[in-house]
mmCIF file of N, CA and C and ligand atoms in Angstrom:
data_model
loop_
_atom_site.group_PDB
_atom_site.id
_atom_site.type_symbol
_atom_site.label_atom_id
_atom_site.label_comp_id
_atom_site.label_asym_id
_atom_site.label_seq_id
_atom_site.Cartn_x
_atom_site.Cartn_y
_atom_site.Cartn_z
ATOM 1 N N MET A 898 31.491 -26.831 210.619
ATOM 2 C CA MET A 898 32.261 -26.241 211.721
ATOM 3 C C MET A 898 32.389 -27.264 212.858
ATOM 4 N N ALA A 899 33.559 -27.352 213.406
ATOM 5 C CA ALA A 899 33.782 -28.269 214.527
ATOM 6 C C ALA A 899 32.952 -27.827 215.723
ATOM 7 N N THR A 900 32.589 -28.778 216.515
ATOM 8 C CA THR A 900 31.820 -28.420 217.706
ATOM 9 C C THR A 900 32.738 -27.707 218.694
ATOM 10 N N VAL A 901 32.220 -26.702 219.325
ATOM 11 C CA VAL A 901 33.005 -25.929 220.286
ATOM 12 C C VAL A 901 32.367 -26.066 221.654
ATOM 13 N N PRO A 902 33.180 -25.891 222.707
ATOM 14 C CA PRO A 902 32.593 -25.967 224.049
ATOM 15 C C PRO A 902 31.543 -24.893 224.263
ATOM 16 N N VAL A 903 30.530 -25.226 224.987
ATOM 17 C CA VAL A 903 29.463 -24.272 225.294
ATOM 18 C C VAL A 903 29.494 -24.014 226.800
ATOM 19 N N TYR A 904 29.567 -22.742 227.147
ATOM 20 C CA TYR A 904 29.595 -22.373 228.561
ATOM 21 C C TYR A 904 28.319 -21.659 228.934
ATOM 22 N N ARG A 905 27.998 -21.750 230.193
ATOM 23 C CA ARG A 905 26.896 -20.939 230.698
ATOM 24 C C ARG A 905 27.361 -19.495 230.723
ATOM 25 N N TRP A 906 26.408 -18.586 230.610
ATOM 26 C CA TRP A 906 26.696 -17.156 230.630
ATOM 27 C C TRP A 906 27.517 -16.798 231.867
ATOM 28 N N ARG A 907 28.571 -16.047 231.699
ATOM 29 C CA ARG A 907 29.451 -15.576 232.782
ATOM 30 C C ARG A 907 30.355 -16.667 233.358
ATOM 31 N N LEU A 908 30.280 -17.880 232.826
ATOM 32 C CA LEU A 908 31.133 -18.937 233.354
ATOM 33 C C LEU A 908 32.234 -19.320 232.359
ATOM 34 N N ALA A 909 32.381 -18.496 231.343
ATOM 35 C CA ALA A 909 33.398 -18.780 230.328
ATOM 36 C C ALA A 909 34.796 -18.471 230.877
ATOM 37 N N PRO A 910 35.822 -19.160 230.379
ATOM 38 C CA PRO A 910 37.192 -18.900 230.848
ATOM 39 C C PRO A 910 37.634 -17.469 230.564
ATOM 40 N N ASP A 911 38.573 -16.997 231.364
ATOM 41 C CA ASP A 911 39.026 -15.606 231.265
ATOM 42 C C ASP A 911 39.837 -15.301 230.007
ATOM 43 N N ASP A 912 40.398 -16.346 229.383
ATOM 44 C CA ASP A 912 41.218 -16.080 228.200
ATOM 45 C C ASP A 912 40.390 -16.041 226.929
ATOM 46 N N LEU A 913 39.076 -16.076 227.074
ATOM 47 C CA LEU A 913 38.197 -15.965 225.917
ATOM 48 C C LEU A 913 37.380 -14.684 226.032
ATOM 49 N N ALA A 914 37.038 -14.126 224.878
ATOM 50 C CA ALA A 914 36.272 -12.882 224.877
ATOM 51 C C ALA A 914 35.372 -12.839 223.665
ATOM 52 N N THR A 915 34.272 -12.124 223.777
ATOM 53 C CA THR A 915 33.403 -11.921 222.623
ATOM 54 C C THR A 915 34.053 -10.905 221.703
ATOM 55 N N ARG A 916 33.549 -10.827 220.479
ATOM 56 C CA ARG A 916 34.049 -9.863 219.498
ATOM 57 C C ARG A 916 34.001 -8.448 220.077
ATOM 58 N N ARG A 917 32.924 -8.168 220.775
ATOM 59 C CA ARG A 917 32.739 -6.846 221.373
ATOM 60 C C ARG A 917 33.772 -6.574 222.467
ATOM 61 N N GLN A 918 34.044 -7.581 223.271
ATOM 62 C CA GLN A 918 35.044 -7.421 224.332
ATOM 63 C C GLN A 918 36.440 -7.251 223.736
ATOM 64 N N LEU A 919 36.716 -7.990 222.643
ATOM 65 C CA LEU A 919 38.014 -7.844 221.964
ATOM 66 C C LEU A 919 38.170 -6.415 221.464
ATOM 67 N N ARG A 920 37.097 -5.919 220.893
ATOM 68 C CA ARG A 920 37.106 -4.567 220.321
ATOM 69 C C ARG A 920 37.456 -3.534 221.406
ATOM 70 N N ALA A 921 36.929 -3.734 222.592
ATOM 71 C CA ALA A 921 37.200 -2.826 223.700
ATOM 72 C C ALA A 921 38.672 -2.873 224.092
ATOM 73 N N LEU A 922 39.342 -3.977 223.765
ATOM 74 C CA LEU A 922 40.764 -4.110 224.060
ATOM 75 C C LEU A 922 41.616 -3.679 222.864
ATOM 76 N N GLY A 923 40.967 -3.188 221.814
ATOM 77 C CA GLY A 923 41.703 -2.808 220.609
ATOM 78 C C GLY A 923 42.126 -4.005 219.791
ATOM 79 N N LEU A 924 41.394 -5.090 219.929
ATOM 80 C CA LEU A 924 41.732 -6.324 219.223
ATOM 81 C C LEU A 924 40.589 -6.746 218.328
ATOM 82 N N ARG A 925 40.908 -7.655 217.393
ATOM 83 C CA ARG A 925 39.893 -8.270 216.540
ATOM 84 C C ARG A 925 40.210 -9.751 216.468
ATOM 85 N N PRO A 926 39.210 -10.591 216.146
ATOM 86 C CA PRO A 926 39.461 -12.038 216.125
ATOM 87 C C PRO A 926 40.610 -12.418 215.194
ATOM 88 N N GLY A 927 40.754 -11.709 214.068
ATOM 89 C CA GLY A 927 41.893 -11.946 213.188
ATOM 90 C C GLY A 927 41.862 -13.287 212.484
ATOM 91 N N GLY A 928 40.678 -13.709 212.048
ATOM 92 C CA GLY A 928 40.579 -14.908 211.239
ATOM 93 C C GLY A 928 40.545 -16.214 212.011
ATOM 94 N N GLN A 929 40.719 -16.157 213.307
ATOM 95 C CA GLN A 929 40.652 -17.396 214.093
ATOM 96 C C GLN A 929 39.223 -17.927 214.139
ATOM 97 N N ASP A 930 39.124 -19.233 214.354
ATOM 98 C CA ASP A 930 37.801 -19.836 214.478
ATOM 99 C C ASP A 930 37.225 -19.524 215.847
ATOM 100 N N VAL A 931 35.923 -19.640 215.935
ATOM 101 C CA VAL A 931 35.265 -19.465 217.225
ATOM 102 C C VAL A 931 35.803 -20.511 218.199
ATOM 103 N N ALA A 932 36.215 -20.078 219.363
ATOM 104 C CA ALA A 932 36.824 -20.990 220.339
ATOM 105 C C ALA A 932 35.779 -21.650 221.224
ATOM 106 N N ALA A 933 34.718 -20.943 221.478
ATOM 107 C CA ALA A 933 33.671 -21.475 222.349
ATOM 108 C C ALA A 933 32.439 -20.599 222.191
ATOM 109 N N GLN A 934 31.382 -20.995 222.804
ATOM 110 C CA GLN A 934 30.222 -20.114 222.824
ATOM 111 C C GLN A 934 29.576 -20.134 224.188
ATOM 112 N N VAL A 935 28.929 -19.023 224.487
ATOM 113 C CA VAL A 935 28.202 -18.960 225.750
ATOM 114 C C VAL A 935 26.723 -18.854 225.421
ATOM 115 N N GLU A 936 25.939 -19.421 226.264
ATOM 116 C CA GLU A 936 24.500 -19.396 226.060
ATOM 117 C C GLU A 936 23.807 -18.847 227.287
ATOM 118 N N ARG A 937 22.957 -17.896 227.030
ATOM 119 C CA ARG A 937 22.138 -17.375 228.121
ATOM 120 C C ARG A 937 20.714 -17.876 227.893
ATOM 121 N N PRO A 938 20.232 -18.682 228.809
ATOM 122 C CA PRO A 938 18.878 -19.223 228.628
ATOM 123 C C PRO A 938 17.828 -18.120 228.667
ATOM 124 N N ARG A 939 16.840 -18.287 227.813
ATOM 125 C CA ARG A 939 15.740 -17.320 227.800
ATOM 126 C C ARG A 939 14.430 -18.083 227.880
ATOM 127 N N ARG A 940 13.477 -17.466 228.474
ATOM 128 C CA ARG A 940 12.155 -18.063 228.603
ATOM 129 C C ARG A 940 11.502 -18.247 227.240
ATOM 130 N N ARG A 941 11.027 -19.430 226.984
ATOM 131 C CA ARG A 941 10.189 -19.752 225.822
ATOM 132 C C ARG A 941 10.869 -19.545 224.468
ATOM 133 N N ARG A 942 12.086 -19.066 224.484
ATOM 134 C CA ARG A 942 12.798 -18.929 223.214
ATOM 135 C C ARG A 942 14.110 -19.673 223.316
ATOM 136 N N GLY A 943 14.761 -19.799 222.218
ATOM 137 C CA GLY A 943 16.078 -20.426 222.215
ATOM 138 C C GLY A 943 17.038 -19.569 223.005
ATOM 139 N N PRO A 944 18.136 -20.146 223.499
ATOM 140 C CA PRO A 944 19.074 -19.364 224.295
ATOM 141 C C PRO A 944 19.767 -18.290 223.462
ATOM 142 N N LEU A 945 20.170 -17.231 224.113
ATOM 143 C CA LEU A 945 20.940 -16.171 223.477
ATOM 144 C C LEU A 945 22.380 -16.670 223.395
ATOM 145 N N VAL A 946 22.912 -16.688 222.199
ATOM 146 C CA VAL A 946 24.249 -17.260 222.001
ATOM 147 C C VAL A 946 25.259 -16.173 221.655
ATOM 148 N N ALA A 947 26.419 -16.231 222.282
ATOM 149 C CA ALA A 947 27.511 -15.326 221.927
ATOM 150 C C ALA A 947 28.747 -16.171 221.630
ATOM 151 N N TYR A 948 29.480 -15.776 220.615
ATOM 152 C CA TYR A 948 30.676 -16.526 220.249
ATOM 153 C C TYR A 948 31.892 -15.941 220.938
ATOM 154 N N LEU A 949 32.774 -16.820 221.374
ATOM 155 C CA LEU A 949 33.968 -16.388 222.095
ATOM 156 C C LEU A 949 35.211 -16.687 221.268
ATOM 157 N N TYR A 950 36.170 -15.784 221.367
ATOM 158 C CA TYR A 950 37.438 -15.931 220.664
ATOM 159 C C TYR A 950 38.577 -15.907 221.674
ATOM 160 N N SER A 951 39.689 -16.519 221.282
ATOM 161 C CA SER A 951 40.861 -16.534 222.134
ATOM 162 C C SER A 951 41.529 -15.165 222.123
ATOM 163 N N ILE A 952 41.747 -14.590 223.296
ATOM 164 C CA ILE A 952 42.419 -13.294 223.378
ATOM 165 C C ILE A 952 43.862 -13.436 222.905
ATOM 166 N N GLU A 953 44.459 -14.579 223.237
ATOM 167 C CA GLU A 953 45.833 -14.885 222.833
ATOM 168 C C GLU A 953 46.026 -14.790 221.318
ATOM 169 N N GLN A 954 45.056 -15.343 220.579
ATOM 170 C CA GLN A 954 45.188 -15.391 219.118
ATOM 171 C C GLN A 954 44.640 -14.138 218.428
ATOM 172 N N ALA A 955 44.061 -13.228 219.193
ATOM 173 C CA ALA A 955 43.489 -12.031 218.597
ATOM 174 C C ALA A 955 44.600 -11.130 218.079
ATOM 175 N N LYS A 956 44.248 -10.328 217.081
ATOM 176 C CA LYS A 956 45.228 -9.414 216.490
ATOM 177 C C LYS A 956 44.790 -7.973 216.732
ATOM 178 N N PRO A 957 45.760 -7.049 216.727
ATOM 179 C CA PRO A 957 45.370 -5.646 216.915
ATOM 180 C C PRO A 957 44.458 -5.191 215.784
ATOM 181 N N VAL A 958 43.598 -4.257 216.088
ATOM 182 C CA VAL A 958 42.717 -3.692 215.072
ATOM 183 C C VAL A 958 43.576 -3.111 213.962
ATOM 184 N N ARG A 959 43.177 -3.415 212.735
ATOM 185 C CA ARG A 959 43.934 -2.987 211.564
ATOM 186 C C ARG A 959 44.271 -1.489 211.641
ATOM 187 N N PRO A 960 45.548 -1.141 211.461
ATOM 188 C CA PRO A 960 45.870 0.287 211.504
ATOM 189 C C PRO A 960 45.265 1.027 210.319
ATOM 190 N N MET A 961 45.086 2.307 210.471
ATOM 191 C CA MET A 961 44.465 3.098 209.427
ATOM 192 C C MET A 961 45.335 3.127 208.165
ATOM 193 N N THR A 962 44.717 2.975 207.019
ATOM 194 C CA THR A 962 45.462 3.020 205.760
ATOM 195 C C THR A 962 45.766 4.476 205.429
ATOM 196 N N PRO A 963 46.832 4.723 204.632
ATOM 197 C CA PRO A 963 47.150 6.117 204.251
ATOM 198 C C PRO A 963 45.966 6.812 203.584
ATOM 199 N N ALA A 964 45.225 6.083 202.731
ATOM 200 C CA ALA A 964 44.082 6.690 202.036
ATOM 201 C C ALA A 964 43.011 7.119 203.031
ATOM 202 N N LYS A 965 42.772 6.255 204.012
ATOM 203 C CA LYS A 965 41.748 6.563 205.010
ATOM 204 C C LYS A 965 42.191 7.760 205.857
ATOM 205 N N ARG A 966 43.491 7.764 206.193
ATOM 206 C CA ARG A 966 44.037 8.860 206.987
ATOM 207 C C ARG A 966 43.915 10.192 206.246
ATOM 208 N N ALA A 967 44.195 10.154 204.930
ATOM 209 C CA ALA A 967 44.111 11.363 204.113
ATOM 210 C C ALA A 967 42.676 11.866 204.032
ATOM 211 N N ALA A 968 41.743 10.921 203.862
ATOM 212 C CA ALA A 968 40.327 11.293 203.774
ATOM 213 C C ALA A 968 39.866 11.928 205.079
ATOM 214 N N LEU A 969 40.354 11.383 206.178
ATOM 215 C CA LEU A 969 39.979 11.901 207.493
ATOM 216 C C LEU A 969 40.559 13.299 207.703
ATOM 217 N N ALA A 970 41.803 13.496 207.291
ATOM 218 C CA ALA A 970 42.454 14.798 207.430
ATOM 219 C C ALA A 970 41.717 15.853 206.611
ATOM 220 N N LYS A 971 41.272 15.445 205.416
ATOM 221 C CA LYS A 971 40.550 16.355 204.538
ATOM 222 C C LYS A 971 39.207 16.741 205.165
ATOM 223 N N ALA A 972 38.547 15.756 205.731
ATOM 224 C CA ALA A 972 37.255 16.007 206.379
ATOM 225 C C ALA A 972 37.428 16.936 207.573
ATOM 226 N N ASN A 973 38.509 16.724 208.334
ATOM 227 C CA ASN A 973 38.772 17.582 209.487
ATOM 228 C C ASN A 973 39.102 19.001 209.054
ATOM 229 N N ALA A 974 39.867 19.143 207.957
ATOM 230 C CA ALA A 974 40.215 20.469 207.449
ATOM 231 C C ALA A 974 38.950 21.210 207.025
ATOM 232 N N ALA A 975 38.022 20.466 206.388
ATOM 233 C CA ALA A 975 36.765 21.078 205.948
ATOM 234 C C ALA A 975 35.964 21.573 207.151
ATOM 235 N N ARG A 976 36.022 20.835 208.230
ATOM 236 C CA ARG A 976 35.258 21.212 209.422
ATOM 237 C C ARG A 976 35.877 22.425 210.117
ATOM 238 N N ARG A 977 37.167 22.686 209.847
ATOM 239 C CA ARG A 977 37.839 23.835 210.456
ATOM 240 C C ARG A 977 37.754 25.080 209.592
ATOM 241 N N THR A 978 37.300 24.906 208.330
ATOM 242 C CA THR A 978 37.273 26.037 207.413
ATOM 243 C C THR A 978 35.986 26.832 207.593
ATOM 244 N N CYS A 979 36.148 28.123 207.836
ATOM 245 C CA CYS A 979 34.989 28.991 208.033
ATOM 246 C C CYS A 979 34.300 29.227 206.703
ATOM 247 N N PRO A 980 32.979 28.992 206.606
ATOM 248 C CA PRO A 980 32.278 29.198 205.332
ATOM 249 C C PRO A 980 32.175 30.680 204.964
ATOM 250 N N ALA A 981 32.330 31.581 205.916
ATOM 251 C CA ALA A 981 32.200 33.015 205.640
ATOM 252 C C ALA A 981 33.495 33.596 205.072
ATOM 253 N N CYS A 982 34.631 33.323 205.713
ATOM 254 C CA CYS A 982 35.882 33.919 205.245
ATOM 255 C C CYS A 982 36.800 32.912 204.558
ATOM 256 N N ARG A 983 36.372 31.644 204.516
ATOM 257 C CA ARG A 983 37.117 30.581 203.833
ATOM 258 C C ARG A 983 38.498 30.337 204.445
ATOM 259 N N ARG A 984 38.744 30.809 205.646
ATOM 260 C CA ARG A 984 40.040 30.561 206.272
ATOM 261 C C ARG A 984 39.957 29.364 207.208
ATOM 262 N N ASP A 985 41.114 28.724 207.398
ATOM 263 C CA ASP A 985 41.197 27.637 208.371
ATOM 264 C C ASP A 985 41.251 28.282 209.749
ATOM 265 N N ALA A 986 40.192 28.101 210.508
ATOM 266 C CA ALA A 986 40.094 28.754 211.808
ATOM 267 C C ALA A 986 41.059 28.150 212.822
ATOM 268 N N GLY A 987 41.560 26.952 212.547
ATOM 269 C CA GLY A 987 42.460 26.296 213.491
ATOM 270 C C GLY A 987 41.707 25.466 214.520
ATOM 271 N N TYR A 988 40.399 25.506 214.454
ATOM 272 C CA TYR A 988 39.551 24.686 215.331
ATOM 273 C C TYR A 988 38.297 24.341 214.534
ATOM 274 N N VAL A 989 37.565 23.361 215.003
ATOM 275 C CA VAL A 989 36.354 22.958 214.295
ATOM 276 C C VAL A 989 35.308 24.053 214.469
ATOM 277 N N ILE A 990 34.735 24.499 213.362
ATOM 278 C CA ILE A 990 33.731 25.566 213.397
ATOM 279 C C ILE A 990 32.526 25.094 214.219
ATOM 280 N N PRO A 991 32.182 25.818 215.275
ATOM 281 C CA PRO A 991 31.035 25.383 216.088
ATOM 282 C C PRO A 991 29.746 25.423 215.272
ATOM 283 N N VAL A 992 28.967 24.361 215.366
ATOM 284 C CA VAL A 992 27.727 24.287 214.603
ATOM 285 C C VAL A 992 26.795 25.423 215.009
ATOM 286 N N SER A 993 26.837 25.801 216.291
ATOM 287 C CA SER A 993 25.935 26.844 216.786
ATOM 288 C C SER A 993 26.220 28.197 216.131
ATOM 289 N N LEU A 994 27.500 28.454 215.780
ATOM 290 C CA LEU A 994 27.856 29.717 215.136
ATOM 291 C C LEU A 994 27.763 29.597 213.624
ATOM 292 N N GLY A 995 28.208 28.477 213.096
ATOM 293 C CA GLY A 995 28.199 28.273 211.643
ATOM 294 C C GLY A 995 29.303 29.042 210.951
ATOM 295 N N MET A 996 30.194 29.666 211.699
ATOM 296 C CA MET A 996 31.314 30.426 211.142
ATOM 297 C C MET A 996 32.370 30.561 212.233
ATOM 298 N N CYS A 997 33.522 31.125 211.862
ATOM 299 C CA CYS A 997 34.568 31.254 212.861
ATOM 300 C C CYS A 997 34.230 32.392 213.827
ATOM 301 N N ALA A 998 34.880 32.438 214.962
ATOM 302 C CA ALA A 998 34.579 33.444 215.979
ATOM 303 C C ALA A 998 34.852 34.852 215.465
ATOM 304 N N THR A 999 35.875 34.998 214.631
ATOM 305 C CA THR A 999 36.210 36.310 214.075
ATOM 306 C C THR A 999 35.053 36.856 213.235
ATOM 307 N N CYS A 1000 34.417 35.975 212.454
ATOM 308 C CA CYS A 1000 33.282 36.395 211.628
ATOM 309 C C CYS A 1000 32.023 36.571 212.475
ATOM 310 N N ALA A 1001 31.871 35.722 213.473
ATOM 311 C CA ALA A 1001 30.653 35.750 214.278
ATOM 312 C C ALA A 1001 30.617 36.967 215.201
ATOM 313 N N PHE A 1002 31.801 37.356 215.714
ATOM 314 C CA PHE A 1002 31.846 38.493 216.657
ATOM 315 C C PHE A 1002 32.869 39.527 216.201
ATOM 316 N N PRO A 1003 32.613 40.223 215.095
ATOM 317 C CA PRO A 1003 33.628 41.155 214.570
ATOM 318 C C PRO A 1003 33.946 42.301 215.549
ATOM 319 N N GLU A 1004 32.925 42.823 216.253
ATOM 320 C CA GLU A 1004 33.156 43.931 217.183
ATOM 321 C C GLU A 1004 34.097 43.518 218.310
ATOM 322 N N GLU A 1005 33.781 42.362 218.905
ATOM 323 C CA GLU A 1005 34.586 41.901 220.022
ATOM 324 C C GLU A 1005 36.038 41.666 219.611
ATOM 325 N N GLN A 1006 36.218 41.191 218.361
ATOM 326 C CA GLN A 1006 37.565 40.918 217.901
ATOM 327 C C GLN A 1006 38.342 42.232 217.761
ATOM 328 N N ARG A 1007 37.646 43.289 217.275
ATOM 329 C CA ARG A 1007 38.317 44.573 217.082
ATOM 330 C C ARG A 1007 38.668 45.221 218.432
ATOM 331 N N ALA A 1008 37.750 45.046 219.373
ATOM 332 C CA ALA A 1008 37.974 45.632 220.700
ATOM 333 C C ALA A 1008 39.139 44.961 221.406
ATOM 334 N N ALA A 1009 39.336 43.668 221.137
ATOM 335 C CA ALA A 1009 40.361 42.925 221.852
ATOM 336 C C ALA A 1009 41.788 43.215 221.365
HETATM 337 ZN ZN1 LIG B 984 35.451 33.396 209.330
#
């Protein structure tokens, strides 16, 4: 790997970001090489090193694949299905109830 500039902690240029900072911006390094690194000195141990990437060259986080989207939709549907009446409640079944409101409070539903 080519040598990269090393900056002191917090003194890195503004157009560079760590992987974590990119993620907060909805970005990922996208195959680019490390542009620089920052080092935070630590007592008696080696410095803490973080790698920096160019924000300019970063790419948006990969969009969700259709398969992943389908799996997520299925999981959400399962969470909305009441285990007592097997109906889609239209909302996520509260863990505290363990069933839909209609099943949990039949009297109140009839009164309403
Ligand atoms: Zn129910």
